[in-house]
Amino acid sequence: MKRILITGGAGFIGSHLCEQLLDEGNEVISVDNYFTGAKSNIIHLLDNPYFELIRHDVTMPFFIEADEIYNMACPASPIHYQYNAIKTIKTSVMGAINMLGLAKRIKAKILQASSSEVYGDPKIHPQPETYWGNVNPIGPRSCYDEGKRCAESLFVNYHEQNNVRTKIARIFNTYGPRMHPNDGRVVSNFIVQALNGQDITIYGDGSQTRSFQYVDDLVNGLIKLMETPDSITEPVNIGNPDEFSIKELAEMIIDITGSKSKITFEPLPADDPTQRKPDIIKAKEMLNWEPKIKLEEGLIKTIDYFKKTLSL
Ligand code: NAD
Ligand code: UDP
């Protein structure tokens, strides 16, 4: 039995990771300050004696014994990460320093939840890990993008200077049950709007693309990456390469829900990436992993979840 620390364990992705790692017979400790996460995401795990919750902010040092650390703590939706941009940078950078320092001290393996946002508004399509990205360092998304880029640099340097056993997952747009209904991300926004019969708000003309990954696929990819030999420390894209325009996504959600909602077009936020699609050759080769859940199948599960939580 391993003891596994998950920062951001009460969040959308973190809660699924806690669940899966407990199912696999591990002891799991969630560390979260509940900024965007919620106890309701993990309440069903609380009667498991091998699960523990700690309220803590990762910008402050932390000490515990563990075999592995998944560093997931960071607000992920533009509304949440722009709410307090300085705090977002601190969470990414000081959170990484504190967790890497801990990993160094206790000789734990540590995985960073990085992001496709390190590629910014990419000029290369699809994005391989070798691409350095096109990020505006002073734009509205920079607190998140540059925080994640700095965290990657910290991971690389803690490995090279201090032999910390590091892993970096570049996570692409992920959706599924327990997404926050009001966090402004496109999948949750469109589903909630469709179920409530409200207008579906497309920003821009809807021709921008994203590649959506179901959360179960991501969790499997993260665990496989953590299990790779210590020699694997370079970033690995974890995402679903099936690419859709935002307009196609809206139409698919209207279709599945049978909603009478109309589509409206609103201004595109500044620095909104025009396209995004992972090159997952590395994940296929190194992790023997690829996503299994098609967008329509994942949307049906996610819509069922929102129907229950919104009591519709
Ligand atoms: P989320 O907002 O649901 O989860 C983040 C969790 O971190 C929340 O429980 C929150 O309360 C906690 N947290 C935030 N700041 C903290 C702090 N200072 N100290 C302790 N806890 C803190 O987001 P998510 O979608 O589950 O994302 C999880 C991780 O994956 C994040 O690091 C995010 O950047 C990364 N990621 C997510 C996506 C995606 O599509 N969801 C894509 C790329 C990367
Ligand atoms: N988007 C949209 N309507 C919404 C929410 C988002 O058209 O109600 C667009 C947004 O402008 C972006 C895409 O959907 O082009 C994905 O947005 P999200 O915030 O989910 O993820 P990110 O931009 O961080 O990839």
mmCIF file of C-alpha atoms and ligand atoms in Angstrom:
data_model
loop_
_atom_site.group_PDB
_atom_site.id
_atom_site.type_symbol
_atom_site.label_atom_id
_atom_site.label_comp_id
_atom_site.label_asym_id
_atom_site.label_seq_id
_atom_site.Cartn_x
_atom_site.Cartn_y
_atom_site.Cartn_z
ATOM 1 C CA MET A 1 0.000 0.000 0.000
ATOM 2 C CA LYS A 2 1.389 3.380 -1.029
ATOM 3 C CA ARG A 3 0.627 6.630 0.781
ATOM 4 C CA ILE A 4 -0.295 9.229 -1.815
ATOM 5 C CA LEU A 5 -0.692 12.966 -1.278
ATOM 6 C CA ILE A 6 -2.987 14.824 -3.693
ATOM 7 C CA THR A 7 -2.970 18.609 -3.555
ATOM 8 C CA GLY A 8 -6.239 19.971 -4.930
ATOM 9 C CA GLY A 9 -7.847 16.651 -4.004
ATOM 10 C CA ALA A 10 -11.270 18.223 -3.490
ATOM 11 C CA GLY A 11 -11.356 19.695 -6.994
ATOM 12 C CA PHE A 12 -12.894 18.321 -10.161
ATOM 13 C CA ILE A 13 -9.927 16.233 -11.378
ATOM 14 C CA GLY A 14 -8.397 15.709 -7.912
ATOM 15 C CA SER A 15 -11.581 14.087 -6.584
ATOM 16 C CA HIS A 16 -11.600 11.515 -9.411
ATOM 17 C CA LEU A 17 -7.916 10.833 -8.801
ATOM 18 C CA CYS A 18 -8.552 10.287 -5.053
ATOM 19 C CA GLU A 19 -11.350 7.863 -5.926
ATOM 20 C CA GLN A 20 -9.279 5.839 -8.417
ATOM 21 C CA LEU A 21 -6.165 5.649 -6.220
ATOM 22 C CA LEU A 22 -8.262 4.503 -3.231
ATOM 23 C CA ASP A 23 -9.931 1.886 -5.456
ATOM 24 C CA GLU A 24 -6.464 0.613 -6.353
ATOM 25 C CA GLY A 25 -5.776 -0.016 -2.645
ATOM 26 C CA ASN A 26 -3.698 3.023 -1.697
ATOM 27 C CA GLU A 27 -3.856 5.363 1.270
ATOM 28 C CA VAL A 28 -4.807 8.838 -0.012
ATOM 29 C CA ILE A 29 -4.431 12.227 1.659
ATOM 30 C CA SER A 30 -6.153 15.228 0.068
ATOM 31 C CA VAL A 31 -4.724 18.672 0.761
ATOM 32 C CA ASP A 32 -6.987 21.511 -0.335
ATOM 33 C CA ASN A 33 -7.936 25.059 0.657
ATOM 34 C CA TYR A 34 -11.407 24.683 -0.929
ATOM 35 C CA PHE A 35 -11.033 27.770 -3.125
ATOM 36 C CA THR A 36 -12.635 26.091 -6.132
ATOM 37 C CA GLY A 37 -12.995 22.577 -4.751
ATOM 38 C CA ALA A 38 -15.658 21.325 -2.344
ATOM 39 C CA LYS A 39 -16.053 18.679 0.314
ATOM 40 C CA SER A 40 -19.148 17.529 -1.583
ATOM 41 C CA ASN A 41 -16.813 16.252 -4.335
ATOM 42 C CA ILE A 42 -15.222 13.752 -1.953
ATOM 43 C CA ILE A 43 -17.873 13.234 0.713
ATOM 44 C CA HIS A 44 -18.604 9.753 -0.645
ATOM 45 C CA LEU A 45 -14.989 8.760 0.131
ATOM 46 C CA LEU A 46 -15.020 9.860 3.770
ATOM 47 C CA ASP A 47 -16.098 6.526 5.211
ATOM 48 C CA ASN A 48 -12.967 4.919 3.737
ATOM 49 C CA PRO A 49 -10.457 4.689 6.639
ATOM 50 C CA TYR A 50 -7.579 5.040 4.163
ATOM 51 C CA PHE A 51 -8.762 8.488 3.051
ATOM 52 C CA GLU A 52 -7.824 11.686 4.885
ATOM 53 C CA LEU A 53 -8.660 15.358 4.326
ATOM 54 C CA ILE A 54 -6.387 18.230 5.304
ATOM 55 C CA ARG A 55 -7.341 21.898 4.903
ATOM 56 C CA HIS A 56 -4.159 23.637 3.830
ATOM 57 C CA ASP A 57 -3.013 26.278 1.348
ATOM 58 C CA VAL A 58 -0.092 25.025 -0.778
ATOM 59 C CA THR A 59 1.497 28.482 -0.833
ATOM 60 C CA MET A 60 2.517 27.660 2.746
ATOM 61 C CA PRO A 61 5.092 24.939 3.571
ATOM 62 C CA PHE A 62 3.712 21.545 4.496
ATOM 63 C CA PHE A 63 5.218 18.412 5.969
ATOM 64 C CA ILE A 64 3.940 14.860 5.803
ATOM 65 C CA GLU A 65 5.319 11.412 4.933
ATOM 66 C CA ALA A 66 4.212 10.079 1.538
ATOM 67 C CA ASP A 67 5.470 7.888 -1.294
ATOM 68 C CA GLU A 68 3.962 9.922 -4.133
ATOM 69 C CA ILE A 69 2.630 13.457 -4.580
ATOM 70 C CA TYR A 70 0.187 14.577 -7.292
ATOM 71 C CA ASN A 71 0.372 18.388 -7.378
ATOM 72 C CA MET A 72 -3.095 19.309 -8.712
ATOM 73 C CA ALA A 73 -3.824 22.436 -6.638
ATOM 74 C CA CYS A 74 -4.556 25.461 -8.833
ATOM 75 C CA PRO A 75 -7.768 27.086 -10.033
ATOM 76 C CA ALA A 76 -8.225 25.960 -13.643
ATOM 77 C CA SER A 77 -11.035 27.961 -15.224
ATOM 78 C CA PRO A 78 -10.351 31.472 -16.565
ATOM 79 C CA ILE A 79 -12.999 33.038 -14.267
ATOM 80 C CA HIS A 80 -11.472 31.449 -11.180
ATOM 81 C CA TYR A 81 -7.807 31.931 -12.015
ATOM 82 C CA GLN A 82 -8.345 35.569 -12.999
ATOM 83 C CA TYR A 83 -10.342 36.314 -9.801
ATOM 84 C CA ASN A 84 -7.073 36.774 -7.892
ATOM 85 C CA ALA A 85 -4.286 36.612 -10.471
ATOM 86 C CA ILE A 86 -1.463 37.118 -7.965
ATOM 87 C CA LYS A 87 -2.772 34.288 -5.809
ATOM 88 C CA THR A 88 -2.932 32.065 -8.908
ATOM 89 C CA ILE A 89 0.747 32.725 -9.635
ATOM 90 C CA LYS A 90 1.621 32.098 -5.988
ATOM 91 C CA THR A 91 -0.322 28.840 -6.007
ATOM 92 C CA SER A 92 1.510 27.572 -9.093
ATOM 93 C CA VAL A 93 4.977 28.794 -8.184
ATOM 94 C CA MET A 94 5.116 28.668 -4.368
ATOM 95 C CA GLY A 95 2.911 25.567 -4.384
ATOM 96 C CA ALA A 96 5.417 23.854 -6.682
ATOM 97 C CA ILE A 97 8.386 24.994 -4.557
ATOM 98 C CA ASN A 98 6.740 23.769 -1.346
ATOM 99 C CA MET A 99 5.737 20.414 -2.813
ATOM 100 C CA LEU A 100 9.095 19.883 -4.552
ATOM 101 C CA GLY A 101 10.872 20.757 -1.301
ATOM 102 C CA LEU A 102 8.718 18.198 0.469
ATOM 103 C CA ALA A 103 9.373 15.574 -2.236
ATOM 104 C CA LYS A 104 13.106 16.218 -1.924
ATOM 105 C CA ARG A 105 13.040 15.864 1.851
ATOM 106 C CA ILE A 106 10.942 12.701 1.985
ATOM 107 C CA LYS A 107 12.261 11.244 -1.328
ATOM 108 C CA ALA A 108 8.774 11.010 -2.822
ATOM 109 C CA LYS A 109 7.949 10.847 -6.507
ATOM 110 C CA ILE A 110 6.057 13.981 -7.590
ATOM 111 C CA LEU A 111 3.785 14.699 -10.578
ATOM 112 C CA GLN A 112 2.879 18.188 -11.726
ATOM 113 C CA ALA A 113 -0.516 18.950 -13.281
ATOM 114 C CA SER A 114 0.746 21.205 -16.041
ATOM 115 C CA SER A 115 -1.449 22.404 -18.855
ATOM 116 C CA SER A 116 -1.825 22.758 -22.605
ATOM 117 C CA GLU A 117 -1.912 26.483 -21.723
ATOM 118 C CA VAL A 118 1.903 26.375 -21.694
ATOM 119 C CA TYR A 119 1.520 26.377 -25.507
ATOM 120 C CA GLY A 120 -0.547 29.613 -25.339
ATOM 121 C CA ASP A 121 -2.176 30.451 -28.693
ATOM 122 C CA PRO A 122 -0.209 27.809 -30.600
ATOM 123 C CA LYS A 123 1.297 28.403 -34.018
ATOM 124 C CA ILE A 124 2.006 24.692 -34.462
ATOM 125 C CA HIS A 125 -0.867 22.272 -34.806
ATOM 126 C CA PRO A 126 -1.297 19.737 -33.247
ATOM 127 C CA GLN A 127 1.009 20.592 -30.356
ATOM 128 C CA PRO A 128 3.945 18.235 -29.646
ATOM 129 C CA GLU A 129 5.839 18.480 -26.355
ATOM 130 C CA THR A 130 8.825 19.946 -28.223
ATOM 131 C CA TYR A 131 6.845 23.116 -29.079
ATOM 132 C CA TRP A 132 7.842 26.056 -26.830
ATOM 133 C CA GLY A 133 4.537 27.848 -27.167
ATOM 134 C CA ASN A 134 3.205 31.298 -27.955
ATOM 135 C CA VAL A 135 2.264 32.884 -24.629
ATOM 136 C CA ASN A 136 1.533 36.538 -23.882
ATOM 137 C CA PRO A 137 3.446 37.123 -20.626
ATOM 138 C CA ILE A 138 1.344 40.168 -19.657
ATOM 139 C CA GLY A 139 -2.120 39.143 -20.912
ATOM 140 C CA PRO A 140 -5.185 38.179 -18.850
ATOM 141 C CA ARG A 141 -4.291 34.470 -19.038
ATOM 142 C CA SER A 142 -0.630 34.974 -18.099
ATOM 143 C CA CYS A 143 -1.094 34.398 -14.350
ATOM 144 C CA TYR A 144 -2.109 30.850 -15.191
ATOM 145 C CA ASP A 145 0.050 30.159 -18.262
ATOM 146 C CA GLU A 146 3.267 31.625 -16.883
ATOM 147 C CA GLY A 147 2.630 30.094 -13.448
ATOM 148 C CA LYS A 148 2.393 26.667 -15.081
ATOM 149 C CA ARG A 149 5.500 27.354 -17.213
ATOM 150 C CA CYS A 150 7.495 28.423 -14.147
ATOM 151 C CA ALA A 151 6.306 25.321 -12.280
ATOM 152 C CA GLU A 152 7.608 23.146 -15.139
ATOM 153 C CA SER A 153 10.961 24.908 -14.918
ATOM 154 C CA LEU A 154 11.044 24.260 -11.162
ATOM 155 C CA PHE A 155 10.283 20.581 -11.723
ATOM 156 C CA VAL A 156 13.071 20.252 -14.299
ATOM 157 C CA ASN A 157 15.581 22.022 -12.050
ATOM 158 C CA TYR A 158 14.676 20.164 -8.852
ATOM 159 C CA HIS A 159 15.237 16.974 -10.811
ATOM 160 C CA GLU A 160 18.554 18.078 -12.294
ATOM 161 C CA GLN A 161 19.982 19.756 -9.193
ATOM 162 C CA ASN A 162 18.480 17.663 -6.415
ATOM 163 C CA ASN A 163 17.609 14.344 -8.071
ATOM 164 C CA VAL A 164 13.929 14.687 -7.212
ATOM 165 C CA ARG A 165 11.898 12.064 -9.112
ATOM 166 C CA THR A 166 9.640 14.325 -11.167
ATOM 167 C CA LYS A 167 6.849 13.851 -13.733
ATOM 168 C CA ILE A 168 5.139 16.562 -15.785
ATOM 169 C CA ALA A 169 1.694 15.984 -17.330
ATOM 170 C CA ARG A 170 0.514 18.600 -19.846
ATOM 171 C CA ILE A 171 -3.225 18.214 -19.452
ATOM 172 C CA PHE A 172 -5.558 19.281 -22.284
ATOM 173 C CA ASN A 173 -9.189 20.430 -21.798
ATOM 174 C CA THR A 174 -10.866 17.904 -19.524
ATOM 175 C CA TYR A 175 -14.554 17.559 -18.680
ATOM 176 C CA GLY A 176 -16.834 15.270 -16.724
ATOM 177 C CA PRO A 177 -18.942 14.937 -13.574
ATOM 178 C CA ARG A 178 -18.041 17.317 -10.687
ATOM 179 C CA MET A 179 -17.044 20.182 -12.930
ATOM 180 C CA HIS A 180 -18.108 23.335 -11.133
ATOM 181 C CA PRO A 181 -21.456 24.436 -12.683
ATOM 182 C CA ASN A 182 -20.502 28.144 -12.551
ATOM 183 C CA ASP A 183 -16.835 28.121 -13.401
ATOM 184 C CA GLY A 184 -17.399 29.443 -16.903
ATOM 185 C CA ARG A 185 -15.728 26.581 -18.739
ATOM 186 C CA VAL A 186 -17.315 25.801 -22.037
ATOM 187 C CA VAL A 187 -18.588 22.253 -21.432
ATOM 188 C CA SER A 188 -20.228 23.040 -18.076
ATOM 189 C CA ASN A 189 -21.569 26.392 -19.327
ATOM 190 C CA PHE A 190 -23.207 24.896 -22.409
ATOM 191 C CA ILE A 191 -24.681 21.918 -20.523
ATOM 192 C CA VAL A 192 -26.128 24.084 -17.743
ATOM 193 C CA GLN A 193 -27.512 26.559 -20.306
ATOM 194 C CA ALA A 194 -29.020 23.766 -22.418
ATOM 195 C CA LEU A 195 -30.627 22.050 -19.420
ATOM 196 C CA ASN A 196 -32.078 25.339 -18.157
ATOM 197 C CA GLY A 197 -33.349 26.361 -21.621
ATOM 198 C CA GLN A 198 -31.126 29.476 -21.578
ATOM 199 C CA ASP A 199 -29.262 30.845 -24.593
ATOM 200 C CA ILE A 200 -26.020 28.996 -25.376
ATOM 201 C CA THR A 201 -23.280 31.652 -25.280
ATOM 202 C CA ILE A 202 -20.637 31.142 -27.950
ATOM 203 C CA TYR A 203 -17.725 33.576 -27.581
ATOM 204 C CA GLY A 204 -16.524 34.733 -31.002
ATOM 205 C CA ASP A 205 -17.892 32.954 -34.066
ATOM 206 C CA GLY A 206 -17.406 29.473 -32.591
ATOM 207 C CA SER A 207 -14.768 28.465 -35.125
ATOM 208 C CA GLN A 208 -12.044 28.197 -32.447
ATOM 209 C CA THR A 209 -11.278 24.582 -31.599
ATOM 210 C CA ARG A 210 -10.568 22.510 -28.516
ATOM 211 C CA SER A 211 -9.944 18.788 -27.993
ATOM 212 C CA PHE A 212 -11.979 17.504 -25.067
ATOM 213 C CA GLN A 213 -10.879 14.654 -22.841
ATOM 214 C CA TYR A 214 -13.145 12.750 -20.458
ATOM 215 C CA VAL A 215 -11.879 12.813 -16.866
ATOM 216 C CA ASP A 216 -11.568 9.008 -16.492
ATOM 217 C CA ASP A 217 -9.161 8.881 -19.443
ATOM 218 C CA LEU A 218 -7.067 11.646 -17.887
ATOM 219 C CA VAL A 219 -6.910 9.953 -14.474
ATOM 220 C CA ASN A 220 -5.685 6.714 -16.091
ATOM 221 C CA GLY A 221 -3.044 8.686 -17.997
ATOM 222 C CA LEU A 222 -1.827 10.490 -14.863
ATOM 223 C CA ILE A 223 -1.475 7.240 -12.908
ATOM 224 C CA LYS A 224 0.369 5.599 -15.815
ATOM 225 C CA LEU A 225 2.738 8.555 -16.032
ATOM 226 C CA MET A 226 3.450 8.365 -12.286
ATOM 227 C CA GLU A 227 4.274 4.664 -12.735
ATOM 228 C CA THR A 228 6.886 5.232 -15.479
ATOM 229 C CA PRO A 229 10.583 4.591 -14.665
ATOM 230 C CA ASP A 230 12.435 7.386 -12.861
ATOM 231 C CA SER A 231 14.332 8.174 -16.073
ATOM 232 C CA ILE A 232 11.155 9.655 -17.587
ATOM 233 C CA THR A 233 10.979 13.244 -16.409
ATOM 234 C CA GLU A 234 10.138 15.206 -19.549
ATOM 235 C CA PRO A 235 6.631 16.669 -20.130
ATOM 236 C CA VAL A 236 4.003 14.353 -21.623
ATOM 237 C CA ASN A 237 0.783 15.584 -23.273
ATOM 238 C CA ILE A 238 -2.331 13.910 -21.878
ATOM 239 C CA GLY A 239 -5.379 14.758 -23.928
ATOM 240 C CA ASN A 240 -7.848 13.504 -26.505
ATOM 241 C CA PRO A 241 -6.815 14.462 -30.043
ATOM 242 C CA ASP A 242 -10.399 14.494 -31.382
ATOM 243 C CA GLU A 243 -10.786 18.188 -32.230
ATOM 244 C CA PHE A 244 -14.105 20.081 -32.350
ATOM 245 C CA SER A 245 -15.054 23.674 -33.008
ATOM 246 C CA ILE A 246 -16.921 25.360 -30.174
ATOM 247 C CA LYS A 247 -19.946 25.655 -32.504
ATOM 248 C CA GLU A 248 -19.884 21.884 -33.089
ATOM 249 C CA LEU A 249 -19.736 21.343 -29.320
ATOM 250 C CA ALA A 250 -22.767 23.613 -28.799
ATOM 251 C CA GLU A 251 -24.750 21.767 -31.473
ATOM 252 C CA MET A 252 -23.819 18.385 -30.006
ATOM 253 C CA ILE A 253 -24.964 19.407 -26.513
ATOM 254 C CA ILE A 254 -28.245 20.835 -27.866
ATOM 255 C CA ASP A 255 -28.774 17.596 -29.737
ATOM 256 C CA ILE A 256 -28.071 15.255 -26.775
ATOM 257 C CA THR A 257 -30.139 17.268 -24.285
ATOM 258 C CA GLY A 258 -32.972 17.880 -26.790
ATOM 259 C CA SER A 259 -32.886 21.482 -25.570
ATOM 260 C CA LYS A 260 -34.809 24.328 -27.215
ATOM 261 C CA SER A 261 -31.981 26.759 -26.346
ATOM 262 C CA LYS A 262 -30.868 29.173 -29.056
ATOM 263 C CA ILE A 263 -27.208 29.922 -29.807
ATOM 264 C CA THR A 264 -26.058 33.517 -29.223
ATOM 265 C CA PHE A 265 -22.680 35.005 -30.125
ATOM 266 C CA GLU A 266 -20.727 37.154 -27.638
ATOM 267 C CA PRO A 267 -17.313 38.850 -27.857
ATOM 268 C CA LEU A 268 -14.264 36.597 -27.777
ATOM 269 C CA PRO A 269 -12.159 37.143 -24.621
ATOM 270 C CA ALA A 270 -8.620 38.541 -25.125
ATOM 271 C CA ASP A 271 -5.901 35.990 -25.927
ATOM 272 C CA ASP A 272 -8.423 33.167 -26.403
ATOM 273 C CA PRO A 273 -6.461 30.431 -28.251
ATOM 274 C CA THR A 274 -7.798 29.796 -31.773
ATOM 275 C CA GLN A 275 -6.980 26.092 -31.872
ATOM 276 C CA ARG A 276 -5.766 23.338 -29.591
ATOM 277 C CA LYS A 277 -5.112 19.652 -30.168
ATOM 278 C CA PRO A 278 -2.570 17.394 -28.472
ATOM 279 C CA ASP A 279 0.009 15.340 -30.278
ATOM 280 C CA ILE A 280 -0.110 12.193 -28.105
ATOM 281 C CA ILE A 281 2.529 10.037 -29.802
ATOM 282 C CA LYS A 282 4.719 10.282 -26.693
ATOM 283 C CA ALA A 283 1.928 9.222 -24.313
ATOM 284 C CA LYS A 284 1.087 6.294 -26.586
ATOM 285 C CA GLU A 285 4.700 5.133 -26.720
ATOM 286 C CA MET A 286 5.866 5.873 -23.176
ATOM 287 C CA LEU A 287 2.693 5.135 -21.231
ATOM 288 C CA ASN A 288 0.956 2.734 -23.580
ATOM 289 C CA TRP A 289 -2.018 5.044 -23.056
ATOM 290 C CA GLU A 290 -4.623 6.619 -25.276
ATOM 291 C CA PRO A 291 -8.052 8.057 -24.528
ATOM 292 C CA LYS A 292 -10.956 5.650 -24.920
ATOM 293 C CA ILE A 293 -14.059 7.749 -24.362
ATOM 294 C CA LYS A 294 -15.543 9.574 -27.358
ATOM 295 C CA LEU A 295 -16.913 13.065 -26.839
ATOM 296 C CA GLU A 296 -20.555 12.074 -27.293
ATOM 297 C CA GLU A 297 -20.279 9.237 -24.740
ATOM 298 C CA GLY A 298 -18.542 11.479 -22.196
ATOM 299 C CA LEU A 299 -21.050 14.279 -22.728
ATOM 300 C CA ILE A 300 -23.954 11.898 -22.045
ATOM 301 C CA LYS A 301 -22.389 10.938 -18.669
ATOM 302 C CA THR A 302 -21.658 14.570 -17.827
ATOM 303 C CA ILE A 303 -25.157 15.716 -18.768
ATOM 304 C CA ASP A 304 -26.630 12.977 -16.515
ATOM 305 C CA TYR A 305 -24.496 14.301 -13.654
ATOM 306 C CA PHE A 306 -25.660 17.895 -14.173
ATOM 307 C CA LYS A 307 -29.291 16.793 -14.435
ATOM 308 C CA LYS A 308 -28.957 15.214 -10.970
ATOM 309 C CA THR A 309 -27.044 18.069 -9.334
ATOM 310 C CA LEU A 310 -29.304 20.743 -10.791
ATOM 311 C CA SER A 311 -32.294 18.561 -9.774
ATOM 312 C CA LEU A 312 -33.815 18.674 -13.256
HETATM 313 P P1 NAD B 1 -10.432 22.682 -9.849
HETATM 314 O O1 NAD B 1 -10.499 24.150 -9.680
HETATM 315 O O2 NAD B 1 -11.697 21.896 -9.811
HETATM 316 O O3 NAD B 1 -9.441 22.029 -8.785
HETATM 317 C C1 NAD B 1 -8.356 22.712 -8.212
HETATM 318 C C2 NAD B 1 -8.317 22.372 -6.730
HETATM 319 O O4 NAD B 1 -7.181 23.045 -6.142
HETATM 320 C C3 NAD B 1 -9.562 22.868 -5.973
HETATM 321 O O5 NAD B 1 -10.029 21.861 -5.106
HETATM 322 C C4 NAD B 1 -9.043 24.078 -5.199
HETATM 323 O O6 NAD B 1 -9.795 24.340 -4.023
HETATM 324 C C5 NAD B 1 -7.610 23.690 -4.935
HETATM 325 N N1 NAD B 1 -6.727 24.827 -4.704
HETATM 326 C C6 NAD B 1 -6.628 25.975 -5.440
HETATM 327 N N2 NAD B 1 -5.695 26.781 -4.916
HETATM 328 C C7 NAD B 1 -5.179 26.125 -3.827
HETATM 329 C C8 NAD B 1 -4.187 26.446 -2.867
HETATM 330 N N3 NAD B 1 -3.524 27.619 -2.906
HETATM 331 N N4 NAD B 1 -3.936 25.549 -1.874
HETATM 332 C C9 NAD B 1 -4.603 24.373 -1.808
HETATM 333 N N5 NAD B 1 -5.562 24.022 -2.691
HETATM 334 C C10 NAD B 1 -5.835 24.890 -3.695
HETATM 335 O O7 NAD B 1 -9.665 22.417 -11.218
HETATM 336 P P2 NAD B 1 -9.397 21.073 -12.019
HETATM 337 O O8 NAD B 1 -10.034 21.222 -13.341
HETATM 338 O O9 NAD B 1 -9.714 19.905 -11.190
HETATM 339 O O10 NAD B 1 -7.821 21.183 -12.228
HETATM 340 C C11 NAD B 1 -6.894 20.447 -11.421
HETATM 341 C C12 NAD B 1 -5.496 20.692 -11.925
HETATM 342 O O11 NAD B 1 -5.363 20.289 -13.297
HETATM 343 C C13 NAD B 1 -5.078 22.165 -11.888
HETATM 344 O O12 NAD B 1 -3.722 22.253 -11.518
HETATM 345 C C14 NAD B 1 -5.259 22.616 -13.323
HETATM 346 O O13 NAD B 1 -4.434 23.698 -13.632
HETATM 347 C C15 NAD B 1 -4.891 21.361 -14.084
HETATM 348 N N6 NAD B 1 -5.484 21.339 -15.428
HETATM 349 C C16 NAD B 1 -6.839 21.199 -15.594
HETATM 350 C C17 NAD B 1 -7.384 21.197 -16.867
HETATM 351 C C18 NAD B 1 -8.868 21.033 -17.101
HETATM 352 O O14 NAD B 1 -9.302 21.033 -18.253
HETATM 353 N N7 NAD B 1 -9.683 20.861 -16.103
HETATM 354 C C19 NAD B 1 -6.549 21.362 -17.989
HETATM 355 C C20 NAD B 1 -5.183 21.525 -17.773
HETATM 356 C C21 NAD B 1 -4.652 21.503 -16.496
HETATM 357 N N1 UDP B 2 -16.427 29.544 -24.547
HETATM 358 C C1 UDP B 2 -17.618 29.894 -25.168
HETATM 359 N N2 UDP B 2 -18.716 30.056 -24.394
HETATM 360 C C2 UDP B 2 -18.714 29.875 -23.049
HETATM 361 C C3 UDP B 2 -17.490 29.506 -22.419
HETATM 362 C C4 UDP B 2 -16.353 29.367 -23.208
HETATM 363 O O1 UDP B 2 -17.690 30.044 -26.396
HETATM 364 O O2 UDP B 2 -19.775 30.028 -22.419
HETATM 365 C C5 UDP B 2 -15.232 29.341 -25.395
HETATM 366 C C6 UDP B 2 -13.976 30.081 -24.938
HETATM 367 O O3 UDP B 2 -13.968 31.405 -25.442
HETATM 368 C C7 UDP B 2 -12.885 29.209 -25.538
HETATM 369 C C8 UDP B 2 -13.478 27.795 -25.473
HETATM 370 O O4 UDP B 2 -14.895 27.971 -25.345
HETATM 371 O O5 UDP B 2 -12.672 29.544 -26.879
HETATM 372 C C9 UDP B 2 -12.967 26.969 -24.299
HETATM 373 O O6 UDP B 2 -13.111 27.737 -23.123
HETATM 374 P P1 UDP B 2 -12.737 27.171 -21.669
HETATM 375 O O7 UDP B 2 -12.765 28.336 -20.740
HETATM 376 O O8 UDP B 2 -13.587 26.002 -21.362
HETATM 377 O O9 UDP B 2 -11.262 26.598 -21.835
HETATM 378 P P2 UDP B 2 -9.876 27.248 -22.340
HETATM 379 O O10 UDP B 2 -10.150 28.481 -23.139
HETATM 380 O O11 UDP B 2 -9.111 27.522 -21.106
HETATM 381 O O12 UDP B 2 -9.319 26.162 -23.183
#
